[in-house]
PDB file of C-alpha atoms in Angstrom:
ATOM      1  CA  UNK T 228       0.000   0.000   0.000  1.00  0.00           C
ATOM      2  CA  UNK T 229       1.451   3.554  -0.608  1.00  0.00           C
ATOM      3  CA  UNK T 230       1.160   6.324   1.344  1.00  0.00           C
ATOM      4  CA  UNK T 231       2.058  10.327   1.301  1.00  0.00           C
ATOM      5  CA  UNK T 232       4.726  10.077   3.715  1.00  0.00           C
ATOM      6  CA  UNK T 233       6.582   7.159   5.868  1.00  0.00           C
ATOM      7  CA  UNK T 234       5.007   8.532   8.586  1.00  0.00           C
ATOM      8  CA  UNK T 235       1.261   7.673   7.441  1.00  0.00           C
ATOM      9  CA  UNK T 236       2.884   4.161   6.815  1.00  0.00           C
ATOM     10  CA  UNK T 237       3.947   3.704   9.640  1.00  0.00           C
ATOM     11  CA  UNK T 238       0.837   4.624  11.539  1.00  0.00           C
ATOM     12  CA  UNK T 239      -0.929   2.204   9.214  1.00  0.00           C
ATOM     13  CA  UNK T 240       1.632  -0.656  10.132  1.00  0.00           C
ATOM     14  CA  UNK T 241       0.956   0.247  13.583  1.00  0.00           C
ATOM     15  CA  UNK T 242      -3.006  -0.533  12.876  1.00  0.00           C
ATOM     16  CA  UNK T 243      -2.552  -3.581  11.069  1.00  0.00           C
ATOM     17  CA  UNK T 244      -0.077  -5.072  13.409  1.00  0.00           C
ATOM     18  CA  UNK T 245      -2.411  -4.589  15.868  1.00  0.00           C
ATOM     19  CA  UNK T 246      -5.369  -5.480  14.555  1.00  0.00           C
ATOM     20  CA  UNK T 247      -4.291  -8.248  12.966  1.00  0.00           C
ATOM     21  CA  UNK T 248      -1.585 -10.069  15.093  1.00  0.00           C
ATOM     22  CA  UNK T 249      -1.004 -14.192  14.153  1.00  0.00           C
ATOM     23  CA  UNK T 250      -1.990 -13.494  10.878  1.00  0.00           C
ATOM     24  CA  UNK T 251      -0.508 -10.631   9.036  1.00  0.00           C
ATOM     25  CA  UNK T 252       1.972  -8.376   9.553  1.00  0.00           C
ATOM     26  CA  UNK T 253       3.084  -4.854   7.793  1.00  0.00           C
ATOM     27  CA  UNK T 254       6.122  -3.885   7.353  1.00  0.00           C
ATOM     28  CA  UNK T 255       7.236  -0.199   6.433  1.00  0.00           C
ATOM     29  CA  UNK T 256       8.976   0.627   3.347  1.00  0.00           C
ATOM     30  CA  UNK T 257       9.697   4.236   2.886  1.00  0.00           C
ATOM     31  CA  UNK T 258       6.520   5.390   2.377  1.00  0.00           C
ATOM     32  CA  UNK T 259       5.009   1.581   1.707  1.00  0.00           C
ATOM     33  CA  UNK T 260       3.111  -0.683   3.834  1.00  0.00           C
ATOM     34  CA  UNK T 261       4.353  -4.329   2.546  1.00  0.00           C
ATOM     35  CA  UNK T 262       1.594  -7.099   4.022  1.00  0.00           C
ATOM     36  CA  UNK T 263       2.503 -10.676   4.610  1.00  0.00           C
ATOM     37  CA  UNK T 264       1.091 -13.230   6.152  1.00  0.00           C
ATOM     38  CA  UNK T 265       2.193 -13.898  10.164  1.00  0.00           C
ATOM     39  CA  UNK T 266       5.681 -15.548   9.864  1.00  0.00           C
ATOM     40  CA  UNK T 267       6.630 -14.562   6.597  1.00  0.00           C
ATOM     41  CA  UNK T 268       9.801 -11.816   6.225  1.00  0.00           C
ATOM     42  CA  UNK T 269      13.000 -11.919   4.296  1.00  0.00           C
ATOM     43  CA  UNK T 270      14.700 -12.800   7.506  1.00  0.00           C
ATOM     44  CA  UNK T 271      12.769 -16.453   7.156  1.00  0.00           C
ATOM     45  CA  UNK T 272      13.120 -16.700   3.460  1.00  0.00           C
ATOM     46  CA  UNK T 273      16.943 -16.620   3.697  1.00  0.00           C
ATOM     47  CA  UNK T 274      16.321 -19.126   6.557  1.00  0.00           C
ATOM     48  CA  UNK T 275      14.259 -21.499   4.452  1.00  0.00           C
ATOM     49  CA  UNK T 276      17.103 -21.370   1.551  1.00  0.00           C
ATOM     50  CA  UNK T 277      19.744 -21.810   3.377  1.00  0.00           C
ATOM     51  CA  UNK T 278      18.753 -25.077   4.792  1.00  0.00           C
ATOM     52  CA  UNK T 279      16.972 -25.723   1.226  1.00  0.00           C
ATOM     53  CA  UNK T 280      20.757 -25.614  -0.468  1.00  0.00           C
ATOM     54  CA  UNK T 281      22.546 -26.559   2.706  1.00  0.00           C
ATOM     55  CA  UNK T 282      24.224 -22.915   2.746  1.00  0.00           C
ATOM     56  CA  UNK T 283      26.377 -21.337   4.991  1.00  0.00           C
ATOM     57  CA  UNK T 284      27.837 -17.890   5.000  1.00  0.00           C
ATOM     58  CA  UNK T 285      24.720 -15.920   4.637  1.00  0.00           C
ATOM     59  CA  UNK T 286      24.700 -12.045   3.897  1.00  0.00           C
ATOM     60  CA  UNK T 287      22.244  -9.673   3.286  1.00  0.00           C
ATOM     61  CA  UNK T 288      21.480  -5.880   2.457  1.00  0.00           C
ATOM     62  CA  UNK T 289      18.751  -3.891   2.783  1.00  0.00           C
ATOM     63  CA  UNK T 290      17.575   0.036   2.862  1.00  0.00           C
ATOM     64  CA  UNK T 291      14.339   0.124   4.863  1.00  0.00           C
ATOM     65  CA  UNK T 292      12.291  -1.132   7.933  1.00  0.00           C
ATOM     66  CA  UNK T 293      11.250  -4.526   5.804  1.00  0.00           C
ATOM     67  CA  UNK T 294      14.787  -5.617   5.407  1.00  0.00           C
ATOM     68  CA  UNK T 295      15.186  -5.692   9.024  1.00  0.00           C
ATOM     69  CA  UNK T 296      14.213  -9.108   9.649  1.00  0.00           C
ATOM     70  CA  UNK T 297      17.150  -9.906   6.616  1.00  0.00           C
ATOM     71  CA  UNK T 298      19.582  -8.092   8.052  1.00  0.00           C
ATOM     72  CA  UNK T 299      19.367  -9.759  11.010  1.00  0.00           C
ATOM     73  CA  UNK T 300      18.964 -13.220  10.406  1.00  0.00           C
ATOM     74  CA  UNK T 301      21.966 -13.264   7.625  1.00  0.00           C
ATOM     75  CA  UNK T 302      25.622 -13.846   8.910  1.00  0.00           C
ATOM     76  CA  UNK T 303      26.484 -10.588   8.143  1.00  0.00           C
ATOM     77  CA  UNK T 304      23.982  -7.875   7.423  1.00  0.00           C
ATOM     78  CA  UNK T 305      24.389  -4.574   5.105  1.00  0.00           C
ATOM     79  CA  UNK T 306      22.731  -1.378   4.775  1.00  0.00           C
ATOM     80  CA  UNK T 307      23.406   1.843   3.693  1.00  0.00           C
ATOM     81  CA  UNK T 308      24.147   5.216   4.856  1.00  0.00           C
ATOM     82  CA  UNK T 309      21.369   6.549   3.274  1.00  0.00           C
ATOM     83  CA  UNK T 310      19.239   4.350   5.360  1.00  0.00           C
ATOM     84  CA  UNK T 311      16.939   4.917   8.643  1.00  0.00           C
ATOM     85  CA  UNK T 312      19.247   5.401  11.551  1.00  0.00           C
ATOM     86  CA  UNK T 313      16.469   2.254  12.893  1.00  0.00           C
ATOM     87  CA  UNK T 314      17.712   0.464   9.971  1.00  0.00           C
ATOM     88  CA  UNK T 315      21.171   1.056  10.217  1.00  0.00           C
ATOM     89  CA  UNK T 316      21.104  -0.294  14.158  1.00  0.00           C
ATOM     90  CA  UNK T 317      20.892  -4.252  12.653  1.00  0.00           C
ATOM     91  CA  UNK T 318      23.779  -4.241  10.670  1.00  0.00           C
ATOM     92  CA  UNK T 319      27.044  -5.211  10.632  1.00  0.00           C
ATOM     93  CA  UNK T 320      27.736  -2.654   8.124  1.00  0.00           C
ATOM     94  CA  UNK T 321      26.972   0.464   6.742  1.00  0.00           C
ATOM     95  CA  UNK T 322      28.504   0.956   3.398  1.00  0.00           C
ATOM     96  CA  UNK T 323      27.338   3.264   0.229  1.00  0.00           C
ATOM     97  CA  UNK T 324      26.892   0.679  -2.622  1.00  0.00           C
ATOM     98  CA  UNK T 325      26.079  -3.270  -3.160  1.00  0.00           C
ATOM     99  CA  UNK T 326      29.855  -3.151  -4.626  1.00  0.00           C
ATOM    100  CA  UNK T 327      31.494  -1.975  -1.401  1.00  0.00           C
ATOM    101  CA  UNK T 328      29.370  -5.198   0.501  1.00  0.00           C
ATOM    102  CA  UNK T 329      31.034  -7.531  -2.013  1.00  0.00           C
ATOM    103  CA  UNK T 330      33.894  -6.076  -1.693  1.00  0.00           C
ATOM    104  CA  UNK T 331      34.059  -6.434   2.426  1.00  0.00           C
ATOM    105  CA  UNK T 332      32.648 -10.691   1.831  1.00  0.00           C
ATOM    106  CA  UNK T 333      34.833 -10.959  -0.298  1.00  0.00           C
ATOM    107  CA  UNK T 334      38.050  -9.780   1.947  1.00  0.00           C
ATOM    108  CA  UNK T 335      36.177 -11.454   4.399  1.00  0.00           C
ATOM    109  CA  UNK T 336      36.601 -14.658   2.975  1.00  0.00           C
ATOM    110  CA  UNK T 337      40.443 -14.083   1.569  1.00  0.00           C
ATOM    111  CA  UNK T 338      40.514 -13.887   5.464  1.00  0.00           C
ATOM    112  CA  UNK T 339      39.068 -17.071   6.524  1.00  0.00           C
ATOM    113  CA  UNK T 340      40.814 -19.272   4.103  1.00  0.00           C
TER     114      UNK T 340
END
């Protein structure tokens, strides 16, 4: 759902969540309202494929309030600068481009091998 400003969206998350707890939840996206059912984030995606391909070494970036659950459930969690300070709280980094996160994994790994 769209809205004039994030914080209209938020209010409206605030609503939903409420009013609808166990079966949906909204999460805020800028000025978007994304609606899933209960249980259902990014965060548990990357959970379900990692044990689907028997993965380790998760990452995972992200810009707004939605990507929170990602950020935290992956290894080691991006987000930019640009992002809400809220945002910015869950990850491991804060860099200014997808480039500069594959740049740190893959030092990273040159450091683990």
């Amino acid at each position: 759902f769209g809205f004039h400003s994030q914080k209209e969206a938020e209010e409206a998350a605030e609503r939903m969540n409420h009013d609808y707890a166990g079966k949906a939840y909204g999460y805020v996206n800028i000025n978007m309202l994304d609606v899933v059912p209960s249980g259902c984030s990014k965060g548990e995606g990357l959970r379900k494929a990692t044990a689907l391909l028997h993965g380790t070494g998760t990452a995972g970036i992200g810009d707004s309030y939605n990507d929170i659950p990602l950020i935290d459930k992956a290894d080691t969690g991006f987000t930019f600068h640009r992002s809400p300070q809220e945002v910015q709280k869950h990850a491991d980094y804060v860099v200014d481009s997808v480039t500069e996160a594959l740049k740190i994994i893959e030092h990273t790994k040159r450091e683990q091998s």
